[in-house]
Amino acid sequence: MKTNLLLISQGSTFMVDAIKKNLESVGFVVVKSTLAVKDLKQHVDDCEIFLMYLGDYIMDSFDGLVFIKDICIERDKSLNVIGDVLEFEELKRTIPEGLIENSFTRPIDVKQMVEVMLEVADKSNSDNKKKSILLADDDPTFLKLAKEWLSEDYKVTIVGSGMQVITYLAKNTPDLILLDYEMPVTTGTQVMEMIRSESETSSIPVIFLTGKDDKESVTKVLSLKPQGYILKGAGRDNLLNQISDFFEIKKNKKY
């Protein structure tokens, strides 16, 4: 199975071209990009793995680094970097170390780097076989926690607003949407209405997340006919069990 890899650098150099050639020789489809946001936007949706060849240019590329950070968090991309110690330190001013899957220190052993990237591709392809969940909530603490709970069994993408849900759905079709009912600006209700009004998205299952368990609130949630609702305060096991039950029932064609 071919894997698309985004090779990010300032431009073509002997080493960058050598890395590209070696990756392609083992089956990667390598797409090159600068760190400019306008260039990245053309390719990030098509590539699961990012490999960034660092240099002094990153000190003047704050917007691009922030864009990469956000994409890796929201869409669970694999970020791998090549550089020296000082460049790694500069990078970590913007991108947390925990987001970086592998760091290769120059001068690099290209053959060893390619072997590691093949392992990354195997993991990525395995993750792509998981059910995909779009998790939408305006609470960053809950997003982070829920993604940690879910990521072992599912491929999870997180967004922080209703409009980000709609933007994501323009290019992607998740197996399930977990949608916060009480989001500000564009509410869960409005998002649900938009999802159901478009033929391309109308059949995507939606389970509401809500912090309220009183009868009136639950009645309002259920009136929109979602595939279910989950109380956000009920904890990890409840969340995982309800989602597991949903997919099991769906597999048995009861939905």
PDB file of C-alpha atoms in Angstrom:
ATOM      1  CA  MET A   1       0.000   0.000   0.000  1.00  0.00           C
ATOM      2  CA  LYS A   2       1.513   3.313  -1.090  1.00  0.00           C
ATOM      3  CA  THR A   3       1.785   6.024   1.560  1.00  0.00           C
ATOM      4  CA  ASN A   4       1.757   9.743   0.807  1.00  0.00           C
ATOM      5  CA  LEU A   5       4.493  11.638   2.652  1.00  0.00           C
ATOM      6  CA  LEU A   6       4.805  15.423   2.794  1.00  0.00           C
ATOM      7  CA  LEU A   7       8.456  16.502   2.697  1.00  0.00           C
ATOM      8  CA  ILE A   8       8.701  20.041   4.079  1.00  0.00           C
ATOM      9  CA  SER A   9      11.848  22.073   3.442  1.00  0.00           C
ATOM     10  CA  GLN A  10      13.036  25.499   2.383  1.00  0.00           C
ATOM     11  CA  GLY A  11      13.650  24.209  -1.118  1.00  0.00           C
ATOM     12  CA  SER A  12      15.649  21.646  -3.055  1.00  0.00           C
ATOM     13  CA  THR A  13      19.142  20.798  -1.825  1.00  0.00           C
ATOM     14  CA  PHE A  14      21.347  17.801  -2.513  1.00  0.00           C
ATOM     15  CA  MET A  15      20.312  16.178   0.793  1.00  0.00           C
ATOM     16  CA  VAL A  16      16.595  16.937   0.436  1.00  0.00           C
ATOM     17  CA  ASP A  17      16.612  15.476  -3.082  1.00  0.00           C
ATOM     18  CA  ALA A  18      18.517  12.403  -1.838  1.00  0.00           C
ATOM     19  CA  ILE A  19      15.969  11.855   0.946  1.00  0.00           C
ATOM     20  CA  LYS A  20      13.107  12.148  -1.546  1.00  0.00           C
ATOM     21  CA  LYS A  21      14.752   9.680  -3.932  1.00  0.00           C
ATOM     22  CA  ASN A  22      15.414   7.119  -1.197  1.00  0.00           C
ATOM     23  CA  LEU A  23      11.860   7.351   0.159  1.00  0.00           C
ATOM     24  CA  GLU A  24      10.394   6.932  -3.312  1.00  0.00           C
ATOM     25  CA  SER A  25      12.611   3.888  -3.920  1.00  0.00           C
ATOM     26  CA  VAL A  26      10.779   2.001  -1.143  1.00  0.00           C
ATOM     27  CA  GLY A  27       7.298   2.973  -2.300  1.00  0.00           C
ATOM     28  CA  PHE A  28       6.483   6.338  -0.705  1.00  0.00           C
ATOM     29  CA  VAL A  29       4.677   8.948  -2.762  1.00  0.00           C
ATOM     30  CA  VAL A  30       6.665  12.047  -1.771  1.00  0.00           C
ATOM     31  CA  VAL A  31       5.066  15.473  -2.071  1.00  0.00           C
ATOM     32  CA  LYS A  32       7.321  18.486  -1.499  1.00  0.00           C
ATOM     33  CA  SER A  33       6.232  21.744   0.138  1.00  0.00           C
ATOM     34  CA  THR A  34       7.684  24.835   1.711  1.00  0.00           C
ATOM     35  CA  LEU A  35       6.616  25.871   5.218  1.00  0.00           C
ATOM     36  CA  ALA A  36       4.413  28.629   3.815  1.00  0.00           C
ATOM     37  CA  VAL A  37       0.808  28.133   4.938  1.00  0.00           C
ATOM     38  CA  LYS A  38      -0.541  28.627   1.409  1.00  0.00           C
ATOM     39  CA  ASP A  39       1.668  25.765   0.160  1.00  0.00           C
ATOM     40  CA  LEU A  40       0.912  23.472   3.094  1.00  0.00           C
ATOM     41  CA  LYS A  41      -2.837  23.863   2.659  1.00  0.00           C
ATOM     42  CA  GLN A  42      -2.604  22.327  -0.813  1.00  0.00           C
ATOM     43  CA  HIS A  43      -1.155  19.060   0.503  1.00  0.00           C
ATOM     44  CA  VAL A  44      -1.901  18.358   4.180  1.00  0.00           C
ATOM     45  CA  ASP A  45      -5.233  16.632   3.533  1.00  0.00           C
ATOM     46  CA  ASP A  46      -3.599  14.142   1.169  1.00  0.00           C
ATOM     47  CA  CYS A  47      -0.636  13.133   3.360  1.00  0.00           C
ATOM     48  CA  GLU A  48      -0.746  11.257   6.669  1.00  0.00           C
ATOM     49  CA  ILE A  49       2.997  11.580   7.351  1.00  0.00           C
ATOM     50  CA  PHE A  50       5.011  14.806   7.538  1.00  0.00           C
ATOM     51  CA  LEU A  51       8.814  14.875   7.330  1.00  0.00           C
ATOM     52  CA  MET A  52      10.302  18.308   7.974  1.00  0.00           C
ATOM     53  CA  TYR A  53      13.897  19.116   6.982  1.00  0.00           C
ATOM     54  CA  LEU A  54      14.807  21.928   9.360  1.00  0.00           C
ATOM     55  CA  GLY A  55      17.072  24.907   8.783  1.00  0.00           C
ATOM     56  CA  ASP A  56      17.482  28.542   9.799  1.00  0.00           C
ATOM     57  CA  TYR A  57      14.318  29.328   7.857  1.00  0.00           C
ATOM     58  CA  ILE A  58      12.104  28.036  10.673  1.00  0.00           C
ATOM     59  CA  MET A  59      12.948  31.132  12.757  1.00  0.00           C
ATOM     60  CA  ASP A  60      11.007  33.216  10.202  1.00  0.00           C
ATOM     61  CA  SER A  61       8.186  30.691   9.679  1.00  0.00           C
ATOM     62  CA  PHE A  62       6.084  31.035  12.833  1.00  0.00           C
ATOM     63  CA  ASP A  63       2.746  30.888  10.997  1.00  0.00           C
ATOM     64  CA  GLY A  64       3.741  27.720   9.154  1.00  0.00           C
ATOM     65  CA  LEU A  65       4.903  26.018  12.348  1.00  0.00           C
ATOM     66  CA  VAL A  66       1.660  26.910  14.135  1.00  0.00           C
ATOM     67  CA  PHE A  67      -0.307  25.569  11.165  1.00  0.00           C
ATOM     68  CA  ILE A  68       1.636  22.278  11.279  1.00  0.00           C
ATOM     69  CA  LYS A  69       1.127  22.034  15.050  1.00  0.00           C
ATOM     70  CA  ASP A  70      -2.624  22.565  14.768  1.00  0.00           C
ATOM     71  CA  ILE A  71      -3.015  20.084  11.904  1.00  0.00           C
ATOM     72  CA  CYS A  72      -1.050  17.416  13.785  1.00  0.00           C
ATOM     73  CA  ILE A  73      -3.214  17.879  16.883  1.00  0.00           C
ATOM     74  CA  GLU A  74      -6.544  18.105  15.090  1.00  0.00           C
ATOM     75  CA  ARG A  75      -6.023  15.392  12.478  1.00  0.00           C
ATOM     76  CA  ASP A  76      -3.576  13.081  14.208  1.00  0.00           C
ATOM     77  CA  LYS A  77      -0.812  13.421  11.599  1.00  0.00           C
ATOM     78  CA  SER A  78       2.630  11.887  12.122  1.00  0.00           C
ATOM     79  CA  LEU A  79       5.308  14.608  12.396  1.00  0.00           C
ATOM     80  CA  ASN A  80       8.956  13.653  11.902  1.00  0.00           C
ATOM     81  CA  VAL A  81      11.875  16.095  11.758  1.00  0.00           C
ATOM     82  CA  ILE A  82      15.479  16.241  10.548  1.00  0.00           C
ATOM     83  CA  GLY A  83      17.818  18.849  11.978  1.00  0.00           C
ATOM     84  CA  ASP A  84      20.526  19.711  14.489  1.00  0.00           C
ATOM     85  CA  VAL A  85      20.269  20.293  18.230  1.00  0.00           C
ATOM     86  CA  LEU A  86      19.810  24.065  17.965  1.00  0.00           C
ATOM     87  CA  GLU A  87      17.109  23.680  15.306  1.00  0.00           C
ATOM     88  CA  PHE A  88      15.260  21.147  17.469  1.00  0.00           C
ATOM     89  CA  GLU A  89      15.305  23.595  20.371  1.00  0.00           C
ATOM     90  CA  GLU A  90      13.985  26.382  18.164  1.00  0.00           C
ATOM     91  CA  LEU A  91      11.249  24.106  16.800  1.00  0.00           C
ATOM     92  CA  LYS A  92      10.085  23.168  20.300  1.00  0.00           C
ATOM     93  CA  ARG A  93       9.348  26.821  21.035  1.00  0.00           C
ATOM     94  CA  THR A  94       6.289  26.384  18.818  1.00  0.00           C
ATOM     95  CA  ILE A  95       5.692  22.644  18.437  1.00  0.00           C
ATOM     96  CA  PRO A  96       5.614  20.570  21.653  1.00  0.00           C
ATOM     97  CA  GLU A  97       8.085  17.708  21.767  1.00  0.00           C
ATOM     98  CA  GLY A  98       5.227  15.281  22.375  1.00  0.00           C
ATOM     99  CA  LEU A  99       3.862  15.942  18.868  1.00  0.00           C
ATOM    100  CA  ILE A 100       7.119  14.857  17.208  1.00  0.00           C
ATOM    101  CA  GLU A 101       7.147  11.130  16.474  1.00  0.00           C
ATOM    102  CA  ASN A 102      10.793  10.869  15.368  1.00  0.00           C
ATOM    103  CA  SER A 103      13.785  13.229  15.360  1.00  0.00           C
ATOM    104  CA  PHE A 104      16.785  12.547  13.121  1.00  0.00           C
ATOM    105  CA  THR A 105      19.968  14.449  13.938  1.00  0.00           C
ATOM    106  CA  ARG A 106      22.162  15.627  11.052  1.00  0.00           C
ATOM    107  CA  PRO A 107      24.282  14.226   9.581  1.00  0.00           C
ATOM    108  CA  ILE A 108      21.724  11.468   9.146  1.00  0.00           C
ATOM    109  CA  ASP A 109      21.985   7.870   8.101  1.00  0.00           C
ATOM    110  CA  VAL A 110      19.495   8.017   5.229  1.00  0.00           C
ATOM    111  CA  LYS A 111      19.055   4.241   5.075  1.00  0.00           C
ATOM    112  CA  GLN A 112      18.206   4.048   8.779  1.00  0.00           C
ATOM    113  CA  MET A 113      15.855   7.028   8.475  1.00  0.00           C
ATOM    114  CA  VAL A 114      14.007   5.326   5.609  1.00  0.00           C
ATOM    115  CA  GLU A 115      13.596   2.144   7.698  1.00  0.00           C
ATOM    116  CA  VAL A 116      12.088   4.187  10.540  1.00  0.00           C
ATOM    117  CA  MET A 117       9.730   5.956   8.137  1.00  0.00           C
ATOM    118  CA  LEU A 118       8.575   2.583   6.804  1.00  0.00           C
ATOM    119  CA  GLU A 119       7.658   1.639  10.382  1.00  0.00           C
ATOM    120  CA  VAL A 120       5.764   4.934  10.698  1.00  0.00           C
ATOM    121  CA  ALA A 121       3.907   4.134   7.462  1.00  0.00           C
ATOM    122  CA  ASP A 122       2.949   0.667   8.721  1.00  0.00           C
ATOM    123  CA  LYS A 123       1.516   2.223  11.890  1.00  0.00           C
ATOM    124  CA  SER A 124      -0.284   4.913   9.894  1.00  0.00           C
ATOM    125  CA  ASN A 125      -1.831   2.357   7.534  1.00  0.00           C
ATOM    126  CA  SER A 126      -2.946   0.317  10.537  1.00  0.00           C
ATOM    127  CA  ASP A 127      -4.537   3.417  12.083  1.00  0.00           C
ATOM    128  CA  ASN A 128      -6.330   4.137   8.819  1.00  0.00           C
ATOM    129  CA  LYS A 129      -8.146   0.825   9.172  1.00  0.00           C
ATOM    130  CA  LYS A 130      -9.689   2.021  12.425  1.00  0.00           C
ATOM    131  CA  LYS A 131     -13.127   3.598  12.534  1.00  0.00           C
ATOM    132  CA  SER A 132     -12.827   7.371  12.193  1.00  0.00           C
ATOM    133  CA  ILE A 133     -14.422   9.772  14.674  1.00  0.00           C
ATOM    134  CA  LEU A 134     -14.793  13.531  14.377  1.00  0.00           C
ATOM    135  CA  LEU A 135     -14.877  14.970  17.900  1.00  0.00           C
ATOM    136  CA  ALA A 136     -16.261  18.507  18.147  1.00  0.00           C
ATOM    137  CA  ASP A 137     -16.235  20.497  21.391  1.00  0.00           C
ATOM    138  CA  ASP A 138     -15.303  24.049  22.374  1.00  0.00           C
ATOM    139  CA  ASP A 139     -13.637  22.868  25.615  1.00  0.00           C
ATOM    140  CA  PRO A 140      -9.932  22.196  24.846  1.00  0.00           C
ATOM    141  CA  THR A 141      -9.438  20.278  28.096  1.00  0.00           C
ATOM    142  CA  PHE A 142     -12.245  17.854  27.279  1.00  0.00           C
ATOM    143  CA  LEU A 143     -11.032  17.531  23.679  1.00  0.00           C
ATOM    144  CA  LYS A 144      -7.548  16.541  24.800  1.00  0.00           C
ATOM    145  CA  LEU A 145      -8.819  14.089  27.397  1.00  0.00           C
ATOM    146  CA  ALA A 146     -11.434  12.466  25.172  1.00  0.00           C
ATOM    147  CA  LYS A 147      -8.956  12.107  22.309  1.00  0.00           C
ATOM    148  CA  GLU A 148      -6.545  10.299  24.637  1.00  0.00           C
ATOM    149  CA  TRP A 149      -9.328   7.936  25.689  1.00  0.00           C
ATOM    150  CA  LEU A 150     -10.454   7.200  22.139  1.00  0.00           C
ATOM    151  CA  SER A 151      -7.209   7.099  20.147  1.00  0.00           C
ATOM    152  CA  GLU A 152      -6.218   3.570  21.104  1.00  0.00           C
ATOM    153  CA  ASP A 153      -9.229   2.106  19.293  1.00  0.00           C
ATOM    154  CA  TYR A 154     -10.243   4.834  16.825  1.00  0.00           C
ATOM    155  CA  LYS A 155      -8.762   7.363  14.450  1.00  0.00           C
ATOM    156  CA  VAL A 156      -9.781  10.660  16.065  1.00  0.00           C
ATOM    157  CA  THR A 157      -9.877  14.148  14.570  1.00  0.00           C
ATOM    158  CA  ILE A 158     -10.693  17.046  16.879  1.00  0.00           C
ATOM    159  CA  VAL A 159     -12.209  20.451  16.087  1.00  0.00           C
ATOM    160  CA  GLY A 160     -13.176  23.282  18.398  1.00  0.00           C
ATOM    161  CA  SER A 161     -16.207  24.878  16.744  1.00  0.00           C
ATOM    162  CA  GLY A 162     -19.300  24.142  14.730  1.00  0.00           C
ATOM    163  CA  MET A 163     -17.974  25.810  11.594  1.00  0.00           C
ATOM    164  CA  GLN A 164     -14.810  23.700  11.785  1.00  0.00           C
ATOM    165  CA  VAL A 165     -17.074  20.646  11.658  1.00  0.00           C
ATOM    166  CA  ILE A 166     -18.640  21.858   8.409  1.00  0.00           C
ATOM    167  CA  THR A 167     -15.234  22.731   6.939  1.00  0.00           C
ATOM    168  CA  TYR A 168     -13.880  19.288   7.810  1.00  0.00           C
ATOM    169  CA  LEU A 169     -16.879  17.513   6.312  1.00  0.00           C
ATOM    170  CA  ALA A 170     -16.334  19.285   2.996  1.00  0.00           C
ATOM    171  CA  LYS A 171     -13.387  16.927   2.353  1.00  0.00           C
ATOM    172  CA  ASN A 172     -13.831  14.071   4.828  1.00  0.00           C
ATOM    173  CA  THR A 173     -16.485  11.522   5.802  1.00  0.00           C
ATOM    174  CA  PRO A 174     -15.976  10.156   9.322  1.00  0.00           C
ATOM    175  CA  ASP A 175     -17.691   7.015  10.556  1.00  0.00           C
ATOM    176  CA  LEU A 176     -19.138   8.957  13.498  1.00  0.00           C
ATOM    177  CA  ILE A 177     -19.418  12.541  14.725  1.00  0.00           C
ATOM    178  CA  LEU A 178     -19.339  13.246  18.462  1.00  0.00           C
ATOM    179  CA  LEU A 179     -20.903  16.691  18.638  1.00  0.00           C
ATOM    180  CA  ASP A 180     -21.079  19.008  21.637  1.00  0.00           C
ATOM    181  CA  TYR A 181     -24.685  20.094  22.017  1.00  0.00           C
ATOM    182  CA  GLU A 182     -23.921  23.361  23.854  1.00  0.00           C
ATOM    183  CA  MET A 183     -21.250  24.922  21.603  1.00  0.00           C
ATOM    184  CA  PRO A 184     -21.355  28.724  21.321  1.00  0.00           C
ATOM    185  CA  VAL A 185     -21.709  30.770  18.085  1.00  0.00           C
ATOM    186  CA  THR A 186     -22.701  27.829  15.868  1.00  0.00           C
ATOM    187  CA  THR A 187     -24.555  25.494  18.216  1.00  0.00           C
ATOM    188  CA  GLY A 188     -24.742  21.734  18.063  1.00  0.00           C
ATOM    189  CA  THR A 189     -28.334  22.066  16.921  1.00  0.00           C
ATOM    190  CA  GLN A 190     -27.362  24.301  14.000  1.00  0.00           C
ATOM    191  CA  VAL A 191     -24.503  22.002  13.019  1.00  0.00           C
ATOM    192  CA  MET A 192     -26.820  18.988  13.110  1.00  0.00           C
ATOM    193  CA  GLU A 193     -29.296  20.784  10.858  1.00  0.00           C
ATOM    194  CA  MET A 194     -26.548  21.622   8.361  1.00  0.00           C
ATOM    195  CA  ILE A 195     -25.257  18.041   8.370  1.00  0.00           C
ATOM    196  CA  ARG A 196     -28.720  16.607   7.746  1.00  0.00           C
ATOM    197  CA  SER A 197     -29.574  19.159   5.034  1.00  0.00           C
ATOM    198  CA  GLU A 198     -26.757  18.104   2.688  1.00  0.00           C
ATOM    199  CA  SER A 199     -26.969  14.835   0.774  1.00  0.00           C
ATOM    200  CA  GLU A 200     -23.215  14.241   1.095  1.00  0.00           C
ATOM    201  CA  THR A 201     -23.334  14.340   4.906  1.00  0.00           C
ATOM    202  CA  SER A 202     -26.922  13.469   5.811  1.00  0.00           C
ATOM    203  CA  SER A 203     -26.189   9.818   6.513  1.00  0.00           C
ATOM    204  CA  ILE A 204     -23.183  10.384   8.825  1.00  0.00           C
ATOM    205  CA  PRO A 205     -24.124   9.204  12.334  1.00  0.00           C
ATOM    206  CA  VAL A 206     -24.114  11.872  15.057  1.00  0.00           C
ATOM    207  CA  ILE A 207     -23.975  11.294  18.805  1.00  0.00           C
ATOM    208  CA  PHE A 208     -24.427  14.384  20.934  1.00  0.00           C
ATOM    209  CA  LEU A 209     -22.190  15.221  23.880  1.00  0.00           C
ATOM    210  CA  THR A 210     -23.947  17.064  26.662  1.00  0.00           C
ATOM    211  CA  GLY A 211     -23.149  18.211  30.156  1.00  0.00           C
ATOM    212  CA  LYS A 212     -26.791  18.277  31.232  1.00  0.00           C
ATOM    213  CA  ASP A 213     -28.757  15.218  32.289  1.00  0.00           C
ATOM    214  CA  ASP A 214     -32.067  16.778  33.357  1.00  0.00           C
ATOM    215  CA  LYS A 215     -35.182  15.525  31.574  1.00  0.00           C
ATOM    216  CA  GLU A 216     -35.877  18.765  29.687  1.00  0.00           C
ATOM    217  CA  SER A 217     -32.316  18.978  28.263  1.00  0.00           C
ATOM    218  CA  VAL A 218     -32.256  15.319  27.257  1.00  0.00           C
ATOM    219  CA  THR A 219     -35.651  15.678  25.562  1.00  0.00           C
ATOM    220  CA  LYS A 220     -34.328  18.615  23.495  1.00  0.00           C
ATOM    221  CA  VAL A 221     -31.265  16.606  22.460  1.00  0.00           C
ATOM    222  CA  LEU A 222     -33.285  13.556  21.439  1.00  0.00           C
ATOM    223  CA  SER A 223     -35.804  15.630  19.500  1.00  0.00           C
ATOM    224  CA  LEU A 224     -33.099  16.165  16.864  1.00  0.00           C
ATOM    225  CA  LYS A 225     -32.965  12.390  16.339  1.00  0.00           C
ATOM    226  CA  PRO A 226     -29.242  11.768  16.782  1.00  0.00           C
ATOM    227  CA  GLN A 227     -27.907   8.211  17.044  1.00  0.00           C
ATOM    228  CA  GLY A 228     -27.589   8.805  20.778  1.00  0.00           C
ATOM    229  CA  TYR A 229     -26.228  11.116  23.431  1.00  0.00           C
ATOM    230  CA  ILE A 230     -23.361  10.835  25.917  1.00  0.00           C
ATOM    231  CA  LEU A 231     -23.028  12.682  29.205  1.00  0.00           C
ATOM    232  CA  LYS A 232     -19.614  14.376  29.206  1.00  0.00           C
ATOM    233  CA  GLY A 233     -19.190  14.001  32.945  1.00  0.00           C
ATOM    234  CA  ALA A 234     -19.867  10.251  33.007  1.00  0.00           C
ATOM    235  CA  GLY A 235     -16.211   9.333  32.528  1.00  0.00           C
ATOM    236  CA  ARG A 236     -13.913   7.314  30.280  1.00  0.00           C
ATOM    237  CA  ASP A 237     -15.534   3.889  30.542  1.00  0.00           C
ATOM    238  CA  ASN A 238     -18.997   5.214  29.788  1.00  0.00           C
ATOM    239  CA  LEU A 239     -17.749   7.084  26.714  1.00  0.00           C
ATOM    240  CA  LEU A 240     -15.844   4.093  25.351  1.00  0.00           C
ATOM    241  CA  ASN A 241     -18.634   1.627  26.082  1.00  0.00           C
ATOM    242  CA  GLN A 242     -21.321   3.717  24.403  1.00  0.00           C
ATOM    243  CA  ILE A 243     -19.233   4.227  21.267  1.00  0.00           C
ATOM    244  CA  SER A 244     -18.283   0.552  21.155  1.00  0.00           C
ATOM    245  CA  ASP A 245     -21.948  -0.401  21.516  1.00  0.00           C
ATOM    246  CA  PHE A 246     -22.900   2.005  18.725  1.00  0.00           C
ATOM    247  CA  PHE A 247     -20.440   0.488  16.253  1.00  0.00           C
ATOM    248  CA  GLU A 248     -21.408  -3.051  17.270  1.00  0.00           C
ATOM    249  CA  ILE A 249     -25.096  -2.326  16.709  1.00  0.00           C
ATOM    250  CA  LYS A 250     -24.317  -0.568  13.417  1.00  0.00           C
ATOM    251  CA  LYS A 251     -22.286  -3.596  12.274  1.00  0.00           C
ATOM    252  CA  ASN A 252     -25.293  -5.794  13.010  1.00  0.00           C
ATOM    253  CA  LYS A 253     -27.420  -3.452  10.870  1.00  0.00           C
ATOM    254  CA  LYS A 254     -29.762  -2.409  13.605  1.00  0.00           C
ATOM    255  CA  TYR A 255     -29.304   1.271  12.737  1.00  0.00           C
TER     256      TYR A 255
END
